[in-house]
Coordinates of C-alpha atoms in Angstrom, one line a residue:
X10 CA 67.3 86.9 -33.3
X11 CA 70.3 85.5 -31.3
X12 CA 72.0 82.4 -32.6
X13 CA 74.0 80.2 -30.3
X14 CA 77.0 78.1 -31.2
X15 CA 77.2 74.4 -30.4
X16 CA 79.6 75.2 -27.7
X17 CA 77.4 77.8 -26.1
X18 CA 77.0 77.1 -22.3
X19 CA 73.3 77.8 -22.3
X20 CA 72.6 75.3 -25.0
X21 CA 74.6 72.6 -23.3
X22 CA 72.8 73.3 -20.0
X23 CA 69.4 73.0 -21.7
X24 CA 70.3 69.8 -23.4
X25 CA 71.5 68.4 -20.1
X26 CA 68.2 69.4 -18.4
X27 CA 66.2 67.7 -21.3
X28 CA 68.3 64.5 -21.0
X29 CA 67.9 64.4 -17.3
X30 CA 64.1 64.9 -17.6
X31 CA 63.9 62.1 -20.2
X32 CA 65.8 59.7 -18.2
X33 CA 63.7 60.5 -15.1
X34 CA 60.5 60.1 -17.2
X35 CA 61.6 56.7 -18.5
X36 CA 62.6 55.6 -15.0
X37 CA 59.2 56.6 -13.6
X38 CA 57.4 55.0 -16.5
X39 CA 59.3 51.7 -15.9
X40 CA 58.2 51.8 -12.2
X41 CA 54.6 52.5 -13.1
X42 CA 54.6 56.1 -11.9
X43 CA 52.8 57.3 -15.0
X44 CA 51.8 60.7 -13.7
X45 CA 55.3 61.6 -12.8
X46 CA 56.6 60.3 -16.1
X47 CA 54.0 62.3 -18.0
X48 CA 55.0 65.5 -16.2
X49 CA 58.6 64.9 -17.3
X50 CA 57.8 64.4 -20.9
X51 CA 55.4 67.4 -21.0
X52 CA 58.0 69.6 -19.5
X53 CA 60.5 68.6 -22.3
X54 CA 57.9 69.2 -25.0
X55 CA 57.1 72.6 -23.6
X56 CA 60.6 73.5 -24.2
X57 CA 61.2 71.5 -27.4
X58 CA 57.7 70.6 -29.0
X59 CA 59.4 68.4 -31.7
X60 CA 61.7 66.4 -29.3
X61 CA 61.2 63.0 -31.0
X62 CA 62.1 60.7 -28.0
X63 CA 59.8 62.5 -25.7
X64 CA 57.0 62.5 -28.1
X65 CA 57.4 58.7 -28.6
X66 CA 57.6 58.1 -24.8
X67 CA 54.6 60.2 -24.0
X68 CA 52.6 58.6 -27.0
X69 CA 53.5 55.2 -25.6
X70 CA 52.4 56.2 -22.0
X71 CA 49.1 57.7 -23.2
X72 CA 48.3 54.6 -25.4
X73 CA 49.1 52.4 -22.4
X74 CA 46.8 54.4 -20.2
X75 CA 44.1 54.4 -22.8
X76 CA 44.2 50.7 -23.2
X77 CA 43.6 50.4 -19.4
X78 CA 40.6 52.7 -19.7
X79 CA 39.3 50.7 -22.6
X80 CA 39.5 47.5 -20.7
X81 CA 37.5 49.1 -17.9
X82 CA 34.8 50.3 -20.4
X83 CA 35.7 54.0 -20.1
X84 CA 35.7 54.2 -23.9
X85 CA 35.3 57.9 -24.4
X86 CA 38.3 58.7 -22.2
X87 CA 40.2 55.9 -24.0
X88 CA 39.4 57.4 -27.4
X89 CA 40.8 60.8 -26.2
X90 CA 43.9 59.1 -25.0
X91 CA 44.5 57.2 -28.2
X92 CA 43.8 60.3 -30.4
X93 CA 46.4 62.3 -28.4
X94 CA 48.9 59.4 -28.5
X95 CA 48.6 59.3 -32.3
X96 CA 49.0 63.0 -32.7
X97 CA 52.3 62.7 -31.0
X98 CA 53.4 59.5 -32.9
X99 CA 51.3 58.5 -35.9
X100 CA 53.3 55.4 -36.7
X101 CA 51.7 53.1 -34.1
X102 CA 49.7 50.4 -36.0
X103 CA 48.5 48.8 -32.8
X104 CA 47.3 52.0 -31.4
X105 CA 45.3 52.8 -34.6
X106 CA 43.8 49.4 -34.3
X107 CA 42.9 49.9 -30.6
X108 CA 41.4 53.2 -31.4
X109 CA 39.2 51.5 -34.1
X110 CA 38.1 49.0 -31.5
X111 CA 37.1 51.8 -29.2
X112 CA 35.2 53.7 -31.9
X113 CA 33.4 50.5 -33.0
X114 CA 32.4 49.9 -29.3
X115 CA 30.7 53.2 -29.1
X116 CA 28.9 52.8 -32.5
X117 CA 31.2 55.0 -34.5
X118 CA 31.6 52.5 -37.3
X119 CA 32.9 54.8 -40.1
X120 CA 35.5 56.2 -37.7
X121 CA 36.5 52.7 -36.7
X122 CA 36.9 51.8 -40.4
X123 CA 39.2 54.8 -40.9
X124 CA 41.2 53.9 -37.8
X125 CA 41.8 50.4 -39.0
X126 CA 42.8 51.7 -42.5
X127 CA 45.3 53.9 -40.8
X128 CA 46.7 50.9 -39.0
X129 CA 47.1 49.1 -42.3
X130 CA 48.7 52.1 -43.8
X131 CA 51.3 52.1 -41.0
X132 CA 51.8 48.3 -41.2
X133 CA 50.2 46.4 -44.2
X134 CA 50.8 43.1 -42.4
X135 CA 48.8 44.1 -39.3
X136 CA 46.6 40.9 -39.2
X137 CA 44.3 42.2 -36.4
X138 CA 43.6 45.4 -38.2
X139 CA 42.7 43.6 -41.4
X140 CA 40.4 41.2 -39.4
X141 CA 38.8 44.1 -37.4
X142 CA 38.3 46.1 -40.6
X143 CA 36.6 43.1 -42.1
X144 CA 34.2 43.0 -39.2
X145 CA 33.5 46.7 -39.4
X146 CA 32.9 46.6 -43.1
X147 CA 30.3 43.8 -42.7
X148 CA 28.5 46.1 -40.2
X149 CA 28.6 48.9 -42.9
X150 CA 27.2 46.6 -45.6
X151 CA 30.5 46.4 -47.6
X152 CA 30.7 42.7 -47.6
X153 CA 32.9 42.2 -50.7
X154 CA 35.5 44.5 -49.2
X155 CA 35.2 42.6 -45.8
X156 CA 36.0 39.3 -47.6
X157 CA 39.2 41.0 -49.0
X158 CA 40.4 42.1 -45.6
X159 CA 39.6 38.8 -43.9
X160 CA 41.6 37.1 -46.6
X161 CA 44.5 39.5 -46.0
X162 CA 44.3 38.8 -42.3
X163 CA 44.7 35.1 -42.9
X164 CA 47.5 35.7 -45.5
X165 CA 49.3 37.8 -43.0
X166 CA 48.9 35.2 -40.3
X167 CA 47.9 31.8 -41.5
X168 CA 47.3 30.5 -38.0
X169 CA 44.9 33.3 -37.2
X170 CA 41.9 31.1 -36.2
X171 CA 39.5 33.9 -35.5
X172 CA 40.1 35.6 -38.9
X173 CA 39.6 32.2 -40.6
X174 CA 36.4 31.8 -38.7
X175 CA 35.1 35.2 -39.6
X176 CA 35.9 34.7 -43.2
X177 CA 34.0 31.4 -43.1
X178 CA 31.0 33.0 -41.5
X179 CA 30.8 35.6 -44.2
X180 CA 31.4 33.0 -47.1
X181 CA 28.6 30.9 -45.6
X182 CA 26.3 33.9 -45.6
X183 CA 27.3 34.6 -49.2
X184 CA 26.3 31.1 -50.2
X185 CA 29.8 29.6 -50.6
X186 CA 29.5 26.4 -48.3
X187 CA 32.7 24.8 -49.7
X188 CA 34.7 28.0 -49.1
X189 CA 33.2 28.3 -45.6
X190 CA 33.9 24.7 -44.8
X191 CA 37.7 25.1 -45.6
X192 CA 37.8 28.3 -43.5
X193 CA 36.3 26.5 -40.5
X194 CA 38.6 23.5 -41.1
X195 CA 41.6 25.9 -40.9
X196 CA 40.2 27.6 -37.8
X197 CA 39.9 24.4 -35.8
X198 CA 43.3 23.1 -37.1
X199 CA 44.9 26.3 -35.7
X200 CA 42.9 26.4 -32.5
X201 CA 41.7 22.9 -31.6
X202 CA 39.5 24.0 -28.7
X203 CA 37.7 26.7 -30.7
X204 CA 34.1 25.5 -30.0
X205 CA 32.3 28.1 -32.2
X206 CA 34.4 27.2 -35.1
X207 CA 33.9 23.5 -34.6
X208 CA 30.2 24.0 -34.4
X209 CA 30.0 26.1 -37.6
X210 CA 32.2 23.5 -39.2
X211 CA 29.7 20.9 -38.3
X212 CA 26.8 22.9 -39.9
X213 CA 28.6 23.1 -43.2
X214 CA 29.5 19.4 -43.2
X215 CA 25.8 18.6 -42.5
X216 CA 24.6 21.0 -45.2
X217 CA 26.9 19.3 -47.7
X218 CA 25.7 15.8 -46.6
X219 CA 28.9 14.8 -44.9
X220 CA 27.0 13.3 -41.9
X221 CA 29.8 11.1 -40.6
X222 CA 32.1 13.8 -39.4
X223 CA 29.2 16.3 -39.3
X224 CA 27.4 14.7 -36.3
X225 CA 30.6 14.3 -34.4
X226 CA 31.6 17.9 -34.8
X227 CA 28.0 18.9 -33.9
X228 CA 28.6 17.8 -30.4
X229 CA 30.8 20.9 -29.9
X230 CA 27.6 22.9 -29.5
X231 CA 27.6 21.6 -25.9
X232 CA 30.7 23.8 -25.3
X233 CA 29.1 27.0 -26.5
X234 CA 28.4 29.7 -23.9
X235 CA 24.7 29.0 -23.8
X236 CA 25.2 25.3 -22.7
X237 CA 23.6 25.7 -19.3
X238 CA 20.3 26.9 -20.8
X239 CA 20.1 24.3 -23.6
X240 CA 21.6 21.2 -21.9
X241 CA 21.0 21.0 -18.1
X242 CA 22.2 17.4 -17.8
X243 CA 25.8 17.8 -18.9
X244 CA 27.1 16.1 -15.8
X245 CA 24.9 13.0 -16.2
X246 CA 25.8 9.8 -18.0
X247 CA 25.1 10.1 -21.7
X248 CA 23.8 7.1 -23.7
X249 CA 26.3 5.6 -26.1
X250 CA 23.7 3.7 -28.1
X251 CA 24.1 0.3 -26.4
X252 CA 21.4 -2.0 -25.1
X253 CA 19.2 -0.3 -22.5
X254 CA 17.6 -3.5 -21.0
X255 CA 14.8 -1.7 -19.2
X256 CA 16.9 1.3 -18.2
X257 CA 15.2 4.7 -18.0
X258 CA 16.5 7.2 -20.5
X259 CA 15.7 10.9 -20.5
X260 CA 15.6 12.6 -24.0
X261 CA 15.9 16.3 -23.7
X262 CA 14.7 18.8 -26.4
X263 CA 17.5 21.2 -26.2
X264 CA 16.7 23.6 -29.1
X265 CA 13.7 25.0 -30.9
X266 CA 10.3 23.4 -31.6
X267 CA 11.2 22.4 -35.1
X268 CA 14.4 20.6 -34.0
X269 CA 12.4 18.7 -31.3
X270 CA 9.8 17.6 -33.8
X271 CA 12.4 16.6 -36.4
X272 CA 14.5 14.4 -34.1
X273 CA 11.6 12.9 -32.1
X274 CA 11.7 10.3 -35.0
X275 CA 14.5 8.6 -33.0
X276 CA 12.4 8.0 -29.8
X277 CA 10.8 4.8 -31.1
X278 CA 14.3 3.5 -32.1
X279 CA 15.5 4.3 -28.5
X280 CA 12.5 2.3 -27.1
X281 CA 13.3 -0.6 -29.5
X282 CA 16.7 -0.9 -27.6
X283 CA 14.9 -1.7 -24.4
X284 CA 14.7 1.7 -22.9
X285 CA 11.8 3.4 -21.0
X286 CA 11.8 6.7 -22.8
X287 CA 11.0 10.0 -20.9
X288 CA 11.1 13.2 -22.9
X289 CA 11.6 16.7 -21.5
X290 CA 10.4 19.5 -23.7
X291 CA 8.9 22.9 -24.0
X292 CA 5.3 23.3 -22.7
X293 CA 3.7 23.7 -26.2
X294 CA 5.1 20.4 -27.3
X295 CA 4.1 18.3 -24.4
X296 CA 0.7 17.1 -25.5
X297 CA 1.9 16.5 -29.1
X298 CA 4.9 14.3 -28.1
X299 CA 2.9 12.2 -25.8
X300 CA 1.4 10.7 -29.0
X301 CA 4.8 9.4 -30.2
X302 CA 5.2 5.7 -30.2
X303 CA 7.6 4.4 -27.5
X304 CA 7.4 7.5 -25.3
X305 CA 6.4 6.5 -21.7
X306 CA 6.1 10.1 -20.2
X307 CA 6.7 13.7 -21.2
X308 CA 7.8 16.4 -18.9
X309 CA 8.0 20.1 -19.3
X310 CA 11.5 21.4 -19.2
X311 CA 12.4 22.7 -15.8
X312 CA 10.3 20.1 -14.0
X313 CA 12.4 17.7 -11.8
X314 CA 12.6 14.5 -13.7
X315 CA 12.0 11.1 -12.1
X316 CA 15.1 9.0 -11.5
X317 CA 16.8 8.0 -14.8
X318 CA 19.9 5.9 -15.7
X319 CA 21.2 7.6 -18.9
X320 CA 20.2 10.7 -20.9
X321 CA 20.6 12.2 -24.4
X322 CA 19.8 15.3 -26.2
X323 CA 17.5 14.6 -29.1
X324 CA 20.0 16.5 -31.3
X325 CA 22.7 13.9 -30.4
X326 CA 20.7 10.9 -31.5
X327 CA 21.8 11.1 -35.1
X328 CA 25.3 10.6 -34.0
X329 CA 24.5 7.8 -31.6
X330 CA 22.6 6.0 -34.4
X331 CA 25.4 6.8 -36.9
X332 CA 22.9 8.3 -39.3
X333 CA 23.8 8.8 -43.0
X334 CA 21.8 10.2 -45.8
X335 CA 20.8 6.8 -46.7
X336 CA 19.8 5.7 -43.2
X337 CA 17.7 8.7 -42.0
X338 CA 14.9 7.1 -40.0
X339 CA 11.7 8.1 -41.9
X340 CA 8.8 6.0 -40.4
X341 CA 6.4 8.6 -41.6
X342 CA 4.1 9.5 -39.8
X343 CA 5.8 9.2 -36.4
X344 CA 3.7 12.0 -35.1
X345 CA -0.1 11.6 -35.1
X346 CA -2.9 14.0 -34.1
X347 CA -5.0 13.6 -31.0
X348 CA -8.1 11.6 -32.5
X349 CA -10.7 13.7 -30.5
X350 CA -9.1 17.0 -31.5
X351 CA -8.9 15.9 -35.1
X352 CA -12.6 15.0 -35.2
X353 CA -13.5 18.4 -33.8
X354 CA -11.5 20.2 -36.6
X355 CA -13.0 17.9 -39.3
X356 CA -16.4 19.1 -38.2
X357 CA -15.3 22.8 -38.1
X358 CA -13.8 22.7 -41.6
X359 CA -16.7 20.8 -43.3
X360 CA -18.6 24.0 -43.3
X361 CA -16.1 25.4 -45.9
X362 CA -17.2 23.1 -48.7
X363 CA -15.1 21.3 -51.2
X364 CA -12.5 24.0 -51.9
X365 CA -8.8 23.0 -51.6
X366 CA -7.9 23.8 -48.0
X367 CA -4.5 25.3 -47.7
X368 CA -2.9 26.3 -44.3
X369 CA -0.5 29.3 -44.4
X370 CA 2.3 30.2 -42.0
X371 CA 4.5 33.1 -43.2
X372 CA 6.6 34.5 -40.4
X373 CA 8.9 33.1 -37.7
X374 CA 9.0 34.3 -34.1
X375 CA 10.0 38.0 -34.1
X376 CA 12.3 37.3 -31.2
X377 CA 14.4 34.8 -33.3
X378 CA 17.7 36.0 -34.6
X379 CA 16.7 34.5 -38.0
X380 CA 13.4 36.2 -38.1
X381 CA 14.5 38.8 -40.8
X382 CA 15.6 35.9 -43.0
X383 CA 12.8 33.5 -42.4
X384 CA 9.8 35.9 -42.4
X385 CA 7.5 37.2 -45.0
X386 CA 4.3 39.3 -44.7
X387 CA 0.9 38.0 -45.7
X388 CA 0.7 40.6 -48.4
X389 CA 3.8 39.0 -50.0
X390 CA 1.7 35.9 -50.5
X391 CA -1.0 37.9 -52.5
X392 CA -0.3 35.9 -55.8
X393 CA -1.8 32.8 -54.0
X394 CA -5.1 34.6 -53.8
X395 CA -5.4 34.4 -57.5
X396 CA -5.4 30.6 -57.6
X397 CA -9.0 29.5 -58.2
X398 CA -10.4 26.8 -56.2
X399 CA -8.2 27.3 -53.1
X400 CA -9.2 28.5 -49.6
X401 CA -6.7 29.6 -47.0
X402 CA -6.5 29.0 -43.3
X403 CA -4.1 31.1 -41.2
X404 CA -2.0 29.0 -38.8
X405 CA 0.2 32.0 -38.0
X406 CA 1.2 32.7 -34.4
X407 CA 2.9 35.6 -32.7
X408 CA 3.1 39.2 -33.8
X409 CA 2.4 38.5 -37.5
X410 CA -0.9 36.7 -36.8
X411 CA -2.8 40.0 -36.9
X412 CA -2.1 40.3 -40.6
X413 CA -4.7 37.5 -41.1
X414 CA -7.5 40.0 -40.3
X415 CA -6.6 41.9 -43.5
X416 CA -5.7 39.4 -46.2
X417 CA -4.6 40.5 -49.6
X418 CA -7.5 41.1 -52.1
X419 CA -8.9 38.0 -53.6
X420 CA -7.5 35.7 -50.9
X421 CA -10.3 33.9 -49.1
X422 CA -8.9 33.3 -45.6
X423 CA -10.1 32.0 -42.3
X424 CA -8.0 33.0 -39.3
X425 CA -7.6 30.1 -36.9
X426 CA -4.2 30.9 -35.4
X427 CA -5.7 32.3 -32.2
X428 CA -7.4 28.9 -31.5
X429 CA -4.2 27.0 -31.6
X430 CA -3.0 26.9 -27.9
X431 CA -0.2 24.3 -28.6
X432 CA 1.2 22.0 -31.2
X433 CA -1.3 19.3 -30.4
X434 CA -4.0 21.7 -31.6
X435 CA -2.0 22.6 -34.7
X436 CA -1.5 18.9 -35.5
X437 CA -5.3 18.2 -35.2
X438 CA -6.1 21.1 -37.5
X439 CA -3.6 20.5 -40.3
X440 CA -4.5 16.8 -40.4
X441 CA -7.8 18.1 -41.9
X442 CA -6.1 20.4 -44.6
X443 CA -5.1 19.4 -48.1
X444 CA -1.8 21.3 -48.1
X445 CA 0.4 23.3 -45.8
X446 CA 2.5 26.2 -47.2
X447 CA 5.0 27.5 -44.7
X448 CA 8.1 29.4 -44.4
X449 CA 10.9 27.3 -42.7
X450 CA 9.1 26.9 -39.3
X451 CA 8.2 24.3 -36.8
X452 CA 4.8 24.0 -38.5
X453 CA 6.6 22.7 -41.6
X454 CA 8.4 20.2 -39.5
X455 CA 5.1 19.1 -37.9
X456 CA 3.4 18.6 -41.3
X457 CA 6.3 16.6 -42.6
X458 CA 6.5 14.4 -39.5
X459 CA 2.7 13.7 -39.9
X460 CA 3.2 12.7 -43.5
X461 CA 1.1 15.6 -44.8
X462 CA 1.7 17.5 -48.1
X463 CA 3.8 20.5 -47.1
X464 CA 5.6 23.1 -49.2
X465 CA 8.4 24.8 -47.3
X466 CA 9.9 28.1 -48.4
X467 CA 13.6 28.1 -47.4
X468 CA 15.7 31.2 -47.0
X469 CA 19.2 31.9 -48.3
X470 CA 21.6 30.5 -47.3
X471 CA 19.5 27.4 -46.4
X472 CA 19.5 25.8 -43.0
X473 CA 21.8 22.8 -42.9
X474 CA 18.9 20.3 -42.7
X475 CA 17.6 21.1 -46.2
X476 CA 21.0 20.2 -47.9
X477 CA 21.7 21.7 -51.3
X478 CA 20.5 21.4 -54.8
X479 CA 17.3 19.4 -54.3
X480 CA 13.6 20.3 -54.0
X481 CA 12.7 17.3 -51.7
X482 CA 13.9 16.4 -48.2
X483 CA 15.2 13.0 -47.1
X484 CA 13.8 13.9 -43.7
X485 CA 10.3 14.3 -44.8
X486 CA 9.1 12.4 -47.9
X487 CA 5.9 14.5 -48.3
X488 CA 7.7 17.8 -48.3
X489 CA 8.5 19.9 -51.3
X490 CA 11.1 22.7 -51.0
X491 CA 10.9 26.1 -52.7
X492 CA 14.3 27.5 -52.4
X493 CA 15.3 31.2 -52.3
X494 CA 18.5 31.5 -54.2
X495 CA 21.2 34.2 -53.5
X496 CA 19.9 36.3 -56.4
X497 CA 16.2 35.5 -55.8
X498 CA 13.6 37.8 -54.2
X499 CA 10.9 36.3 -52.1
X500 CA 8.4 37.5 -54.9
X501 CA 10.1 35.1 -57.3
X502 CA 9.7 32.3 -54.8
X503 CA 6.1 33.0 -54.2
X504 CA 5.4 33.1 -57.9
X505 CA 6.8 29.6 -58.2
X506 CA 4.5 28.5 -55.3
X507 CA 1.5 30.1 -57.0
X508 CA 2.3 28.3 -60.3
X509 CA 2.7 25.0 -58.6
X510 CA -0.5 25.5 -56.5
X511 CA -2.5 26.1 -59.7
X512 CA -1.3 22.8 -61.0
X513 CA -2.0 21.1 -57.6
X514 CA -5.6 22.4 -57.5
X515 CA -6.0 21.3 -61.1
X516 CA -5.0 17.8 -60.2
X517 CA -7.5 17.8 -57.3
X518 CA -4.7 17.7 -54.8
X519 CA -3.7 14.3 -56.0

């Protein structure tokens, strides 16, 4: 082996060549000539594999190129670029974070988690990595650890609105509405135009009964991405609650069936202010809502409305009327069945004798994002079959309706779901039942709006409209809530329903 002294001409020449290549590479990189820059750095590393400056420059170049690939959706190539960049220079917290994002985008959640952890190893104050790690941990089912990292993200950057919002969402799901509320409050304080945070803030306010601010914040839903689908009249004049004096007002049912039924209670109040009320709603609600007092006409959504002066979403009316917990309009019933249809069902049900007639609805629409939370199977209601003197009538619609053809042993059931074409049919049928037992669905709202005895099984965490810590509802005086707590199983909830039903039957439904 030959050793050269520091003054050896060959060594000085090599160093000069490396320095020239490095300068040229940096100049090319500054001009955006990345291929030429890369070639310079690779020539240096071919001669001196541990040349630190070239390793850093090439790592930076590869990370920059990978980021561009990631933005274009070329994720697999981006991953290769990030991995090579980090092999050259591990101490790049942002690159580890970006690699984690790319892994997560292609479904490699565990590798994403590892990458985010590496980012935090390099820089413990990397707020984005903590927040992204929290989100990946939620996907992996490690919710407690996710909360830890969301909190660290906020601690690292108190103004990080997205991290505060993510933490709020997780605390909400864990049944900590007060904690969630404060997170959403922080998010909107840091980012005043953050529509999603405002909306979720409103839901926690309403859940906690803080209606004054809650209804105002709830208006932020109109700025969410699905606005065009849910509120097609954004550019029209919205009613401010003043006297209508014969003006035509269009009330639009912007959300689900249950929401429309719940807030149709305001239609008679609108009519009392002198308005000619036209309602736009989903097809299955049209015949039902035509029976509401004060409604002049009902249109199916998408139909061109007649000329109107002002409009309002049904969901905005509580704000317009400044509704508080004490002033919830409850002129029950405000929905009544079609008399002819009701007489038909009375005759049909007479053949089933004097048994207590109980309508059952156990699953929400399978397409709903809340379906896993708000759905049971009929077999899970098997304990009800052991209550003597009760007969059950399936009101179930959708994919779960087929379960009614095979009820649990001991449950006497008549399947009527297929005969219910719309909510007008459902209203006529349930007006002839003694009790409706339903998961949190539109059928529960309908029974409550009709003033019928209805027991509603609520999921955890509960929807905002059911409030907290009570088994009744100020929206529906004839409703009883059976709540699923955070530690409860549905079996425990159904057991309570079964016990209550035994008492109900014993009292003769009185």
